mmCIF file of C-alpha atoms in Angstrom:
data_model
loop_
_atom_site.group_PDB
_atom_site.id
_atom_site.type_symbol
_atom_site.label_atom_id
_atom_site.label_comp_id
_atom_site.label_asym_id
_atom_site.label_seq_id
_atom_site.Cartn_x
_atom_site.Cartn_y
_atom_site.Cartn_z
ATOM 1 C CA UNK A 24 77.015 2.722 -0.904
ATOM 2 C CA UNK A 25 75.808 0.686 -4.105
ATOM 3 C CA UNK A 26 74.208 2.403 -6.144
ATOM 4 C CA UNK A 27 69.921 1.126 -6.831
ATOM 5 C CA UNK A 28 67.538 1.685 -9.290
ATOM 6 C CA UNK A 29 64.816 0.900 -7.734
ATOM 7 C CA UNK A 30 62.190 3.187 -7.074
ATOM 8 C CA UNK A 31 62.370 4.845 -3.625
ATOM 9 C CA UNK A 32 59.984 2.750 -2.063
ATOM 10 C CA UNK A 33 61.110 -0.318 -2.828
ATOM 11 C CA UNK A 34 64.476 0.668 -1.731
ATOM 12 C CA UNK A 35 63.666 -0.410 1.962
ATOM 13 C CA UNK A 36 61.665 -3.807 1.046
ATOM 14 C CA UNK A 37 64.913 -6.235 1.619
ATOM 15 C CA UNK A 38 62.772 -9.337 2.201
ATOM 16 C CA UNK A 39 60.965 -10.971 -1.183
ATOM 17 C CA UNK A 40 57.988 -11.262 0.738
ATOM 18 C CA UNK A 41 57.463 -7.239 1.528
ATOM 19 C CA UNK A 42 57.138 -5.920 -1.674
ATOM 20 C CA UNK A 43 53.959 -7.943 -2.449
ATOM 21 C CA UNK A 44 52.382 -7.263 0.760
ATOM 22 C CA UNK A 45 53.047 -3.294 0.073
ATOM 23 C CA UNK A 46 51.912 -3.499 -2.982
ATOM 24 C CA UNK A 47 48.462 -5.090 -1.660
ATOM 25 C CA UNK A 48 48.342 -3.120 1.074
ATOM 26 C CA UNK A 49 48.625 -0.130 -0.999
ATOM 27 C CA UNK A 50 46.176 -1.058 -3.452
ATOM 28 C CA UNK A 51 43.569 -1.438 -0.863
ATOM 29 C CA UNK A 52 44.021 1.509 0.903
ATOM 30 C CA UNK A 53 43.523 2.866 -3.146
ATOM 31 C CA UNK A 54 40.221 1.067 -3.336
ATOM 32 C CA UNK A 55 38.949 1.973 -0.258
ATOM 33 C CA UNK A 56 39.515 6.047 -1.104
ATOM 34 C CA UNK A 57 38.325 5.619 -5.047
ATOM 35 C CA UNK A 58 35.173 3.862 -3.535
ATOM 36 C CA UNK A 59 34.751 6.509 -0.556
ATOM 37 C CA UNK A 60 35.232 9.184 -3.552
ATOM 38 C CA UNK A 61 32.326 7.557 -5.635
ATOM 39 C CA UNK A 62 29.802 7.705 -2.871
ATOM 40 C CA UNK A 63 30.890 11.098 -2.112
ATOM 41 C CA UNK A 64 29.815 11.593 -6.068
ATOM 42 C CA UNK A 65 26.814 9.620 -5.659
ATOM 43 C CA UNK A 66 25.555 11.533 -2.429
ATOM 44 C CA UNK A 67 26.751 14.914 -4.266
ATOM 45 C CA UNK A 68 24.104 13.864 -7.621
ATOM 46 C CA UNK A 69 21.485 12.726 -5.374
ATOM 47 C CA UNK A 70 20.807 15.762 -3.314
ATOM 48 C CA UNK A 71 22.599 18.359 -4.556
ATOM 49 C CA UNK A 72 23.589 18.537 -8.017
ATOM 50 C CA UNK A 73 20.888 17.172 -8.951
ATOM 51 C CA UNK A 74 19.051 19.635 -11.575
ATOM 52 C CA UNK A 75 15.382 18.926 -10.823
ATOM 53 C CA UNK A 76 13.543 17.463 -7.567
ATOM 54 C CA UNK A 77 10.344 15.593 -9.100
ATOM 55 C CA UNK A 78 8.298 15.834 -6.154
ATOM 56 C CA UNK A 79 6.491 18.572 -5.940
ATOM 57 C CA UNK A 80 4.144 18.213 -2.871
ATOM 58 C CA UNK A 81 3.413 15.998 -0.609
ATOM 59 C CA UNK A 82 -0.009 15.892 1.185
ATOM 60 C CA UNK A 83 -0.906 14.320 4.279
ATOM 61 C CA UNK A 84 0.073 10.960 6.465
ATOM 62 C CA UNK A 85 -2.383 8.395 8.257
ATOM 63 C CA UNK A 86 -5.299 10.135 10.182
ATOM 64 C CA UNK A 87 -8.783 11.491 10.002
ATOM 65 C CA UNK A 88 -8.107 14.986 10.091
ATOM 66 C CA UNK A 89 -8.646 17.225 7.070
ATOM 67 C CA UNK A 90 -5.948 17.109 4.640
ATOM 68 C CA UNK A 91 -5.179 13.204 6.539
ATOM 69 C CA UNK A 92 -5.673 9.972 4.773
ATOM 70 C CA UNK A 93 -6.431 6.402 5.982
ATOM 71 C CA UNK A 94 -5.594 3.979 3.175
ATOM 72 C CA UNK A 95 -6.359 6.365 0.133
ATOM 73 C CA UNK A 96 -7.063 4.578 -3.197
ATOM 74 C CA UNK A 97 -8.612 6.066 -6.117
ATOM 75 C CA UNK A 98 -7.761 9.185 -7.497
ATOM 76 C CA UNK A 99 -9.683 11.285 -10.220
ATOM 77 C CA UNK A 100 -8.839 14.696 -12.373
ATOM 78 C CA UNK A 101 -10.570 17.325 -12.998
ATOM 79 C CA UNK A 102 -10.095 19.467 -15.927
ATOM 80 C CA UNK A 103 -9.130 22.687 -14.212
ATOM 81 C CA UNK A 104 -6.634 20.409 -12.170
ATOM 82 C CA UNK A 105 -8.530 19.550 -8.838
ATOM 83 C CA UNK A 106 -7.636 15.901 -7.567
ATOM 84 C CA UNK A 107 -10.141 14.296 -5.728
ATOM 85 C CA UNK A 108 -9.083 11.389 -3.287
ATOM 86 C CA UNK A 109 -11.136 8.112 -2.271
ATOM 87 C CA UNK A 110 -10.031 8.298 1.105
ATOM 88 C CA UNK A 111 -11.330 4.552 1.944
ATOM 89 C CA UNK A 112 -11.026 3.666 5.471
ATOM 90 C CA UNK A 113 -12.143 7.290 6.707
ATOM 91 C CA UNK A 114 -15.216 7.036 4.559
ATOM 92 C CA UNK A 115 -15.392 9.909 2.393
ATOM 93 C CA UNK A 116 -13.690 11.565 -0.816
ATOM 94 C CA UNK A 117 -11.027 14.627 0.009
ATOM 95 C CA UNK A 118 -10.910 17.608 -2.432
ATOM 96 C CA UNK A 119 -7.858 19.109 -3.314
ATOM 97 C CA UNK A 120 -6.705 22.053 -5.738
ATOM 98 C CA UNK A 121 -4.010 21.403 -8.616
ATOM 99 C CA UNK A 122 -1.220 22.144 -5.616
ATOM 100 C CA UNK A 123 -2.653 19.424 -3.240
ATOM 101 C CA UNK A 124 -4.157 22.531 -1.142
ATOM 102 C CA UNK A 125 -6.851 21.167 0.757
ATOM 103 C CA UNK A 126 -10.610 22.475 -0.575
ATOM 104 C CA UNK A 127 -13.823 20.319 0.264
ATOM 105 C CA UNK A 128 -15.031 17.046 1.850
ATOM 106 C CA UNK A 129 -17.621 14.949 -0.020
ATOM 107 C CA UNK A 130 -18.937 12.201 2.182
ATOM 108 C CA UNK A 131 -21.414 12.310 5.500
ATOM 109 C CA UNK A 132 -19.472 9.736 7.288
ATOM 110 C CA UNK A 133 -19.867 5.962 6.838
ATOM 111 C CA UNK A 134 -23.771 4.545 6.640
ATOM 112 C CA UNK A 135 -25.804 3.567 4.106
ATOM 113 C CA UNK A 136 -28.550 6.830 3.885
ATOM 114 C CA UNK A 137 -28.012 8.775 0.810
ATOM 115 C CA UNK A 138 -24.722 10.747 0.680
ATOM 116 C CA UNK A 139 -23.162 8.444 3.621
ATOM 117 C CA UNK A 140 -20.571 6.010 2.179
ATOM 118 C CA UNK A 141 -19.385 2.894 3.278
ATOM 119 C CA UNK A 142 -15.555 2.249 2.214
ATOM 120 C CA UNK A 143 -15.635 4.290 -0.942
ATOM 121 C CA UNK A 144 -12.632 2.297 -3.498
ATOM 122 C CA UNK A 145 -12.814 5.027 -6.124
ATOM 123 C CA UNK A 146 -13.721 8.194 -7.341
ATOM 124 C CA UNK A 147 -13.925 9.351 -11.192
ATOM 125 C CA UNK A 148 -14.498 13.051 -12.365
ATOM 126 C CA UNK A 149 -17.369 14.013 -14.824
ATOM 127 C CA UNK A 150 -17.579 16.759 -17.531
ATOM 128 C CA UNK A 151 -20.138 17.904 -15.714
ATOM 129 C CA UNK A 152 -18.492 19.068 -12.559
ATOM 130 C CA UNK A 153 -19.778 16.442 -10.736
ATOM 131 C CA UNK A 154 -18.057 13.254 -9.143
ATOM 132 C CA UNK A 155 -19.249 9.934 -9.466
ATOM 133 C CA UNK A 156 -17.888 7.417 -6.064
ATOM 134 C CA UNK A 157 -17.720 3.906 -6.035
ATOM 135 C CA UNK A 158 -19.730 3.733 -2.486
ATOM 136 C CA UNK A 159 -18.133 -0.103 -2.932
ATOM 137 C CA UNK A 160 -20.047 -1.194 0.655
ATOM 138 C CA UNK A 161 -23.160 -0.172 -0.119
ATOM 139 C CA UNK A 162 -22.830 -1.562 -3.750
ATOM 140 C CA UNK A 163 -23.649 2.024 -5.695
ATOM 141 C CA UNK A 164 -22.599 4.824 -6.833
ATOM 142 C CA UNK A 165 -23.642 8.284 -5.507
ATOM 143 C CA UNK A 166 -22.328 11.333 -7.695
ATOM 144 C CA UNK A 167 -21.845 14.527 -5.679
ATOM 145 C CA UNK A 168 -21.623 17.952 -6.180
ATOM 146 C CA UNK A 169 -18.319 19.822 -5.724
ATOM 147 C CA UNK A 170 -19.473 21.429 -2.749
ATOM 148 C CA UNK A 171 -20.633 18.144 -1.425
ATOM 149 C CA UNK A 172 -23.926 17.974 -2.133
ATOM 150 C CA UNK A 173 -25.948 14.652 -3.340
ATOM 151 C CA UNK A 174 -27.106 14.734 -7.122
ATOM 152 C CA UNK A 175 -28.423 11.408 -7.203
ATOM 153 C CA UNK A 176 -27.115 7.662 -6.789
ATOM 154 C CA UNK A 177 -27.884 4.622 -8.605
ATOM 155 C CA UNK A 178 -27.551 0.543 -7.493
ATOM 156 C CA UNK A 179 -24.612 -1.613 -9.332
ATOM 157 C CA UNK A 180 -25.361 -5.115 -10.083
ATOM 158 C CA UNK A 181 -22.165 -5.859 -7.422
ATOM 159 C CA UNK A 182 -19.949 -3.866 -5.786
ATOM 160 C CA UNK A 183 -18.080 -1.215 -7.272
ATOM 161 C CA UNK A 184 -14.468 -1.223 -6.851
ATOM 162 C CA UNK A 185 -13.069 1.040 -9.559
ATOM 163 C CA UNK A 186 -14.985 3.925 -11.986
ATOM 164 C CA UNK A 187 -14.760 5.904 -14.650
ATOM 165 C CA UNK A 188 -16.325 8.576 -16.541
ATOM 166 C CA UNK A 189 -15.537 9.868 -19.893
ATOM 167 C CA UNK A 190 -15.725 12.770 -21.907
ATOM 168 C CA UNK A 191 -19.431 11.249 -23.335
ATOM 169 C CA UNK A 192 -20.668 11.176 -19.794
ATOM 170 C CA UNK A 193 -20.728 7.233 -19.860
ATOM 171 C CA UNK A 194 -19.906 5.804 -16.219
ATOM 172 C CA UNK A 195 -18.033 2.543 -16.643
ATOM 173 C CA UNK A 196 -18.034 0.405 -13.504
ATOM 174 C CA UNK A 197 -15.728 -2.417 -12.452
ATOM 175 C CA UNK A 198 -17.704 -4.435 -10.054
ATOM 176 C CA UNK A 199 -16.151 -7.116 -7.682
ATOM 177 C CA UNK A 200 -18.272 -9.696 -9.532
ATOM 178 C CA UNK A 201 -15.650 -9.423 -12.351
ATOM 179 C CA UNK A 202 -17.925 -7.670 -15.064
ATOM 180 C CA UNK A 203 -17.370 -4.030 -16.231
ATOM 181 C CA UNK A 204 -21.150 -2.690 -15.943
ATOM 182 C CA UNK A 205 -21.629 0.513 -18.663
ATOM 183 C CA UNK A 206 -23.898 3.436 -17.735
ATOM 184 C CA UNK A 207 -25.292 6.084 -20.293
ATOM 185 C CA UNK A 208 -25.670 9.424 -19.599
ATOM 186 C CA UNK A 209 -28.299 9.939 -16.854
ATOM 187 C CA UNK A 210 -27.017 6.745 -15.068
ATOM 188 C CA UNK A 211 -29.324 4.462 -17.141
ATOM 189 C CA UNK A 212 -27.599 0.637 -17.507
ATOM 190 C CA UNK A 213 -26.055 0.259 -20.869
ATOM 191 C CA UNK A 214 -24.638 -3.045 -21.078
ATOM 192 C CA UNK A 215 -21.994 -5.491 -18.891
ATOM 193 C CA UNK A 216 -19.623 -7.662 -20.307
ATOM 194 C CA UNK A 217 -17.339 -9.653 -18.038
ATOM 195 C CA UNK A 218 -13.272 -9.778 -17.117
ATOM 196 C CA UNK A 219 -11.656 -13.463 -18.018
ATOM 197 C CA UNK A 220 -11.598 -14.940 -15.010
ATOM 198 C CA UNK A 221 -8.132 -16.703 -13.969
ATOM 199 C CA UNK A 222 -7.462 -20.309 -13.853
ATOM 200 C CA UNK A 223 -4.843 -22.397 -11.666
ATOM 201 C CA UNK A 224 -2.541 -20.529 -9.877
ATOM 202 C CA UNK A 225 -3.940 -17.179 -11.176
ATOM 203 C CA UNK A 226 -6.942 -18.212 -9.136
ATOM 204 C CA UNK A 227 -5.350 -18.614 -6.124
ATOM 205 C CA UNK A 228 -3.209 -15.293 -6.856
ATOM 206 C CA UNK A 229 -6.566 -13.376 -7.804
ATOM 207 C CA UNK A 230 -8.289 -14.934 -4.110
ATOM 208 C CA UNK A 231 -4.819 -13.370 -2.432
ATOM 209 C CA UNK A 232 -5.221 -9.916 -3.738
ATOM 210 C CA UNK A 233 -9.165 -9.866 -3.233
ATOM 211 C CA UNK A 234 -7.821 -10.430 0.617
ATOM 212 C CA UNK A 235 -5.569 -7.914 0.775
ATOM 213 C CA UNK A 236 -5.061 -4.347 1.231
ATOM 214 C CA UNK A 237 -4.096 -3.528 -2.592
ATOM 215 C CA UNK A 238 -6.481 -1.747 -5.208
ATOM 216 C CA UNK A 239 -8.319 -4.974 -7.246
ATOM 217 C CA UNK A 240 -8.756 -2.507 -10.249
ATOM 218 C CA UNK A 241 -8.947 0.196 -11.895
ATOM 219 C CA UNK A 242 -10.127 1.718 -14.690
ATOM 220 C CA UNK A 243 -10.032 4.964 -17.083
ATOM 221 C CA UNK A 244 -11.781 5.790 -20.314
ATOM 222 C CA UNK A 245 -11.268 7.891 -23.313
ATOM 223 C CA UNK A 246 -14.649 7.370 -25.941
ATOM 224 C CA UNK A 247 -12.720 4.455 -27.735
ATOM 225 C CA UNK A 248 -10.662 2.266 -25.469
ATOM 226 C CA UNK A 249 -11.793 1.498 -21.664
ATOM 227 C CA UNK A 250 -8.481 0.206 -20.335
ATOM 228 C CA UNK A 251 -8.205 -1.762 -16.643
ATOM 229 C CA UNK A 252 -5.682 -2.881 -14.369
ATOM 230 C CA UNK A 253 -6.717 -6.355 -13.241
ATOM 231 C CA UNK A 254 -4.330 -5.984 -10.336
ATOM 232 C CA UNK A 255 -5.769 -9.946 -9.044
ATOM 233 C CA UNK A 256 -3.873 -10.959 -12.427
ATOM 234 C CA UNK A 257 -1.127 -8.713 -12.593
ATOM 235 C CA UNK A 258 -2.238 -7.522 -16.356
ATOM 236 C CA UNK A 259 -3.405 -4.446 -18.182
ATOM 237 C CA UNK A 260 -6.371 -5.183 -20.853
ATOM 238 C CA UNK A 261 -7.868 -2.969 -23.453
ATOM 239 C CA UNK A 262 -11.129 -3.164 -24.064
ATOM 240 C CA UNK A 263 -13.747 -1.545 -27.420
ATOM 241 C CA UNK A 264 -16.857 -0.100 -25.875
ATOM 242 C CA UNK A 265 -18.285 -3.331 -27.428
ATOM 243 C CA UNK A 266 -16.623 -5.453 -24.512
ATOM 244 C CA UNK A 267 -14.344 -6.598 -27.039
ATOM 245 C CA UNK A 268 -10.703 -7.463 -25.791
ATOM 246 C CA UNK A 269 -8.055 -5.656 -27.621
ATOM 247 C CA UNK A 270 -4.829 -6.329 -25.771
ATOM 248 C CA UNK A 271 -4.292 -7.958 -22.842
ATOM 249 C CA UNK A 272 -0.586 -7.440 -21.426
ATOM 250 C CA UNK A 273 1.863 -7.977 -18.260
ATOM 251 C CA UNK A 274 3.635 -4.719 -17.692
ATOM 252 C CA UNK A 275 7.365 -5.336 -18.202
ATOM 253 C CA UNK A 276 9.317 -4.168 -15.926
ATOM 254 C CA UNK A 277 12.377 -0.915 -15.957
ATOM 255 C CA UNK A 278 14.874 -4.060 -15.184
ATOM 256 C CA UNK A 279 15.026 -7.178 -15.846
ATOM 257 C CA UNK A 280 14.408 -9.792 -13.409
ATOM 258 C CA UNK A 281 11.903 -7.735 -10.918
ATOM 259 C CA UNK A 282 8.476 -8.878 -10.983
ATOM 260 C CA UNK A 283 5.448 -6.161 -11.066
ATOM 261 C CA UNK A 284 2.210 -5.345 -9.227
ATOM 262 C CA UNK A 285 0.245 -3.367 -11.432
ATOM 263 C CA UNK A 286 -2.059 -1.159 -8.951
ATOM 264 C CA UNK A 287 -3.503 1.619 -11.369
ATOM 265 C CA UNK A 288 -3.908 2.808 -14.927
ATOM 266 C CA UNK A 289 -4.378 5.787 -16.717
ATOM 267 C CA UNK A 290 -5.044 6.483 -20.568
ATOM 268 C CA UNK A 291 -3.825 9.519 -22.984
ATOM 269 C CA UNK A 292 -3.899 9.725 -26.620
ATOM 270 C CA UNK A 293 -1.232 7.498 -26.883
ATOM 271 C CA UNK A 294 0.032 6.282 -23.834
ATOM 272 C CA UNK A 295 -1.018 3.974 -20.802
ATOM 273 C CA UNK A 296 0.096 4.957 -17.710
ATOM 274 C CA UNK A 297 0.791 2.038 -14.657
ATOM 275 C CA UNK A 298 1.692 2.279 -11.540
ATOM 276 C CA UNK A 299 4.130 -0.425 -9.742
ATOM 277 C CA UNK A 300 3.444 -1.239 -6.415
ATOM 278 C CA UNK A 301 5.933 -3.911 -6.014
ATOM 279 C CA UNK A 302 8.941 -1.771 -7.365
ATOM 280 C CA UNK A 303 7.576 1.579 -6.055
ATOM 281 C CA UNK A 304 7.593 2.974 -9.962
ATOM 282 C CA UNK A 305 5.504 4.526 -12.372
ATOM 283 C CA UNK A 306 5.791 3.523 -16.079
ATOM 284 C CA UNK A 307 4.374 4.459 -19.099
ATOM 285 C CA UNK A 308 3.749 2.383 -21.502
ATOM 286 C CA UNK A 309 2.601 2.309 -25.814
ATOM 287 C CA UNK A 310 -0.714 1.185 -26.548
ATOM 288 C CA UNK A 311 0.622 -1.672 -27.612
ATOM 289 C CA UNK A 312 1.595 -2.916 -24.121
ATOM 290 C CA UNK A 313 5.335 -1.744 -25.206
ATOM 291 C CA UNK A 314 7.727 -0.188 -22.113
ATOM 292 C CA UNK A 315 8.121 3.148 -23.137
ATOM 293 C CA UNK A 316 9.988 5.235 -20.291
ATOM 294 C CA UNK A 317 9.973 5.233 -15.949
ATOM 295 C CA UNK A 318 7.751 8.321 -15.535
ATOM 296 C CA UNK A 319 8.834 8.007 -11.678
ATOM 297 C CA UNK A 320 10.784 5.893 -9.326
ATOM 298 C CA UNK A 321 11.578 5.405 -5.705
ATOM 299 C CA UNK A 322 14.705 7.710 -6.123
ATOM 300 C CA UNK A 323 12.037 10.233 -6.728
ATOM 301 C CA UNK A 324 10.667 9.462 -3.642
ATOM 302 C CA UNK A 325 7.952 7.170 -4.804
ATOM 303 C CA UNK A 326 7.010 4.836 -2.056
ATOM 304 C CA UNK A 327 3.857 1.930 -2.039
ATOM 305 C CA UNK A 328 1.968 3.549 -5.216
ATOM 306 C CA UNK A 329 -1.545 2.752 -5.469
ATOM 307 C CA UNK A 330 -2.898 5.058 -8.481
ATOM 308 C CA UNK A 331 -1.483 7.298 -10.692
ATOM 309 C CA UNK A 332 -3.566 9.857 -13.016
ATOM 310 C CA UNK A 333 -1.923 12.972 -15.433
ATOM 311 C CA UNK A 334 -3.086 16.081 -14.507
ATOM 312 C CA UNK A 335 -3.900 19.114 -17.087
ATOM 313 C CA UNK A 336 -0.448 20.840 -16.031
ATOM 314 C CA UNK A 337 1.627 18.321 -17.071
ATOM 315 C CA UNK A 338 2.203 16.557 -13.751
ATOM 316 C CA UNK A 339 1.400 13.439 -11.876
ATOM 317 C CA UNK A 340 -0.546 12.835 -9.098
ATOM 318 C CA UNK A 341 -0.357 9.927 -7.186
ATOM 319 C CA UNK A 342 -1.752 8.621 -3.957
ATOM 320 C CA UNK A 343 0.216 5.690 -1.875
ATOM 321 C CA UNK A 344 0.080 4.206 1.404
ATOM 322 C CA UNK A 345 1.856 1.405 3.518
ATOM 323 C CA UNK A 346 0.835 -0.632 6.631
ATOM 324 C CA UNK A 347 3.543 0.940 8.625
ATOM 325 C CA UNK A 348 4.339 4.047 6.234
ATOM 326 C CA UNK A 349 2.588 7.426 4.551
ATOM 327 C CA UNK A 350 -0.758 7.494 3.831
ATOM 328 C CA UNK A 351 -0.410 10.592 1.805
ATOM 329 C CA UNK A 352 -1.198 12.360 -1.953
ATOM 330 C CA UNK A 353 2.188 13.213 -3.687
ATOM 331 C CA UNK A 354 2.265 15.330 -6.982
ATOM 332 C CA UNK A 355 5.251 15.368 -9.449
ATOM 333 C CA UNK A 356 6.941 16.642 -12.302
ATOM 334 C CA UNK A 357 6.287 14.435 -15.382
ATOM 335 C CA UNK A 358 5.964 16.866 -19.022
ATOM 336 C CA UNK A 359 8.006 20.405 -18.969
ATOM 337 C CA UNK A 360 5.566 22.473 -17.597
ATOM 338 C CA UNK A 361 5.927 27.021 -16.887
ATOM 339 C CA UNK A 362 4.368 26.304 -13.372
ATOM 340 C CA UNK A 363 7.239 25.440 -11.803
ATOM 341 C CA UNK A 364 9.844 25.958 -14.502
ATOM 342 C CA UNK A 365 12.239 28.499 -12.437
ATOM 343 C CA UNK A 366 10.439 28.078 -8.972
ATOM 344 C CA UNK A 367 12.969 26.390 -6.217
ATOM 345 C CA UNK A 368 12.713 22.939 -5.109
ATOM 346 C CA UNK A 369 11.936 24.685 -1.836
ATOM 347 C CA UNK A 370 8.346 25.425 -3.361
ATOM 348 C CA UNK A 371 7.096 22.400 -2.641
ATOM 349 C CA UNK A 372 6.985 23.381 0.936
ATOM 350 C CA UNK A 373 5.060 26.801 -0.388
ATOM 351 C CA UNK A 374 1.268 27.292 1.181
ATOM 352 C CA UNK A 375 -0.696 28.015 -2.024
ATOM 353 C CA UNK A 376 -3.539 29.812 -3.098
ATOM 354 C CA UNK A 377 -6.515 27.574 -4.159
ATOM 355 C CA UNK A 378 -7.090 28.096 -8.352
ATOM 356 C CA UNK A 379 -10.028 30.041 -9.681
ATOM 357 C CA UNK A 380 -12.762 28.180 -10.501
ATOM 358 C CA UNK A 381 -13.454 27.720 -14.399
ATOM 359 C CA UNK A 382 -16.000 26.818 -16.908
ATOM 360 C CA UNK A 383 -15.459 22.906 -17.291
ATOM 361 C CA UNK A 384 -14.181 21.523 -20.637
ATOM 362 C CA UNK A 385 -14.965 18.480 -21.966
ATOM 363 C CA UNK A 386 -12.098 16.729 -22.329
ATOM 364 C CA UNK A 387 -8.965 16.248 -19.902
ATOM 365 C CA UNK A 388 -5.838 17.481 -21.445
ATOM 366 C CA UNK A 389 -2.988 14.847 -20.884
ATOM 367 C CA UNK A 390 0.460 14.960 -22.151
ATOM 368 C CA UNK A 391 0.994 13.506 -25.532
#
């Protein structure tokens, strides 16, 4: 027979019309395996190769139990590490050590006698020991003992809905009234100052989020800047102890193109941390309102975030629910820390030992 020189398998494609048809068949079939192969790669990163799992612990789901949340907001550090939960529609504030081990219960029940609380929004750590609680439906705030125990409790001009406390022992309230109400050490009334109040559709945005189930505010403090999350507006604002308004900023997003819920804020030395309800992320930010990294993400298993506070290890702690979801406390990896720096990704599912108590420090150490 005639010699050919064409390749082998073209050598039985007689009709002009086959070759083409082979050659897009074949380059399908091609496709299809390179894109199988990339998921296979994908799946392979995700779960296996990946080097670090973030998540460290996870704590709880929806319930009244100990160590069981029902739609918990604010979250507060102490400086040996113990988080302390505003557990809203159970009433009370939930103690927990540095490894979300469950410790105390502060909180009769819901009332409005003196250490009852009625829908608690927030809770905010004191260099004293103490905790301070936004008892938001009795308009107060009752600070508490670590064991549990009433101090003493003081009327708000409205309703508190988020709190602070910094390393001067001033309180600073955010009251549903829109004003940020300063108290002095000893609880005495400093000074108020109020929160712009939105116009136009911000308005109507700001009566939306009043209505529904996310944080309004919140608020943390370091002596010089008292910076809130005005959640109704969807911006961050930093404020002088004078009421004066520094900055006030919409946090950009990691993409472009995704709009942003801001639900909490947090304040180091130099950076703001927000959390991102809407994307299920937590950003940090410059104090200049600049994107500076994603601390955390939903590929970190991040779900509906509602705060977000560093802890003295080097971690964050976060606390996030959904309507139809966890109701839970999650802690993860944020700045290198020893804790956990050759431990298996396995030890999150570790029982741990509650920490030793120490002597109290005035100032919480956040990563720089």
């Amino acid at each position: 027979s005639a010699h050919s020189c064409r390749p082998s398998s073209q050598q039985d494609k007689h009709d002009s019309q086959h070759w083409p048809a082979f050659l897009l068949a074949f380059g399908l079939k091609q496709t299809q395996q390179d894109v199988q192969a990339l998921h296979y790669k994908v799946q392979q990163f995700r779960f296996e190769d990946k080097p670090k799992d973030k998540l460290l612990h996870s704590v709880g789901q929806r319930g009244s139990s100990e160590g069981y949340f029902c739609y918990p907001r604010g979250l507060s550090v102490a400086s040996d590490g113990e988080l302390a939960i505003a557990d809203t529609e159970n009433h009370r504030v939930q103690l927990f050590n540095s490894a979300g081990v469950f410790k105390n219960i502060i909180g009769r029940g819901k009332g409005s006698a003196p250490g009852e609380l009625d829908s608690p929004l927030d809770v905010a750590w004191m260099p004293t020991g103490n905790y301070a609680v936004a008892d938001t439906g009795n308009s107060r705030v009752q600070i508490f003992r670590p064991k549990g125990s009433l101090r003493m409790m003081f009327l708000t001009r409205a309703a508190p809905v988020a709190i602070a406390c910094d390393a001067g022992h001033n309180i600073i309230v955010v009251s549903e009234a829109r004003q940020i109400e300063m108290y002095r050490k000893g609880c005495k009334f400093d000074k108020s100052f109020p929160i712009d109040t939105p116009t136009g559709a911000k308005s109507a945005a700001a009566a939306a989020a009043i209505a529904s189930p996310v944080q309004m505010y919140s608020v943390a403090a370091n002596r010089q800047l008292i910076a809130l999350c005005d959640t109704a507006c969807g911006v961050v604002r930093l404020f002088d102890y004078d009421g004066v308004c520094k900055l006030t900023f919409e946090p950009a997003a990691s993409r472009p193109g995704l709009a942003v819920l801001p639900t909490s804020v947090d304040l180091s030395a130099d950076l703001l941390l927000i959390a991102d309800a809407t994307n299920h992320t937590v950003n940090a930010y410059a104090l200049t309102g600049e994107f500076h990294q994603q601390a955390l993400g939903p590929v970190d298993d991040l779900g509906n975030v509602q705060c977000a506070r560093f802890t003295p290890e080097g971690h964050l702690a976060v606390t996030e629910f959904a309507a139809n979801g966890l109701h839970c406390l999650k802690i993860f990896r944020f700045a290198p820390c020893d804790c956990h720096s050759e431990r298996p990704t396995s030890a999150k599912k570790d029982k741990s030992t509650p920490i030793p108590k120490t002597h109290y420090t005035s100032d919480l150490v956040v990563p720089q």
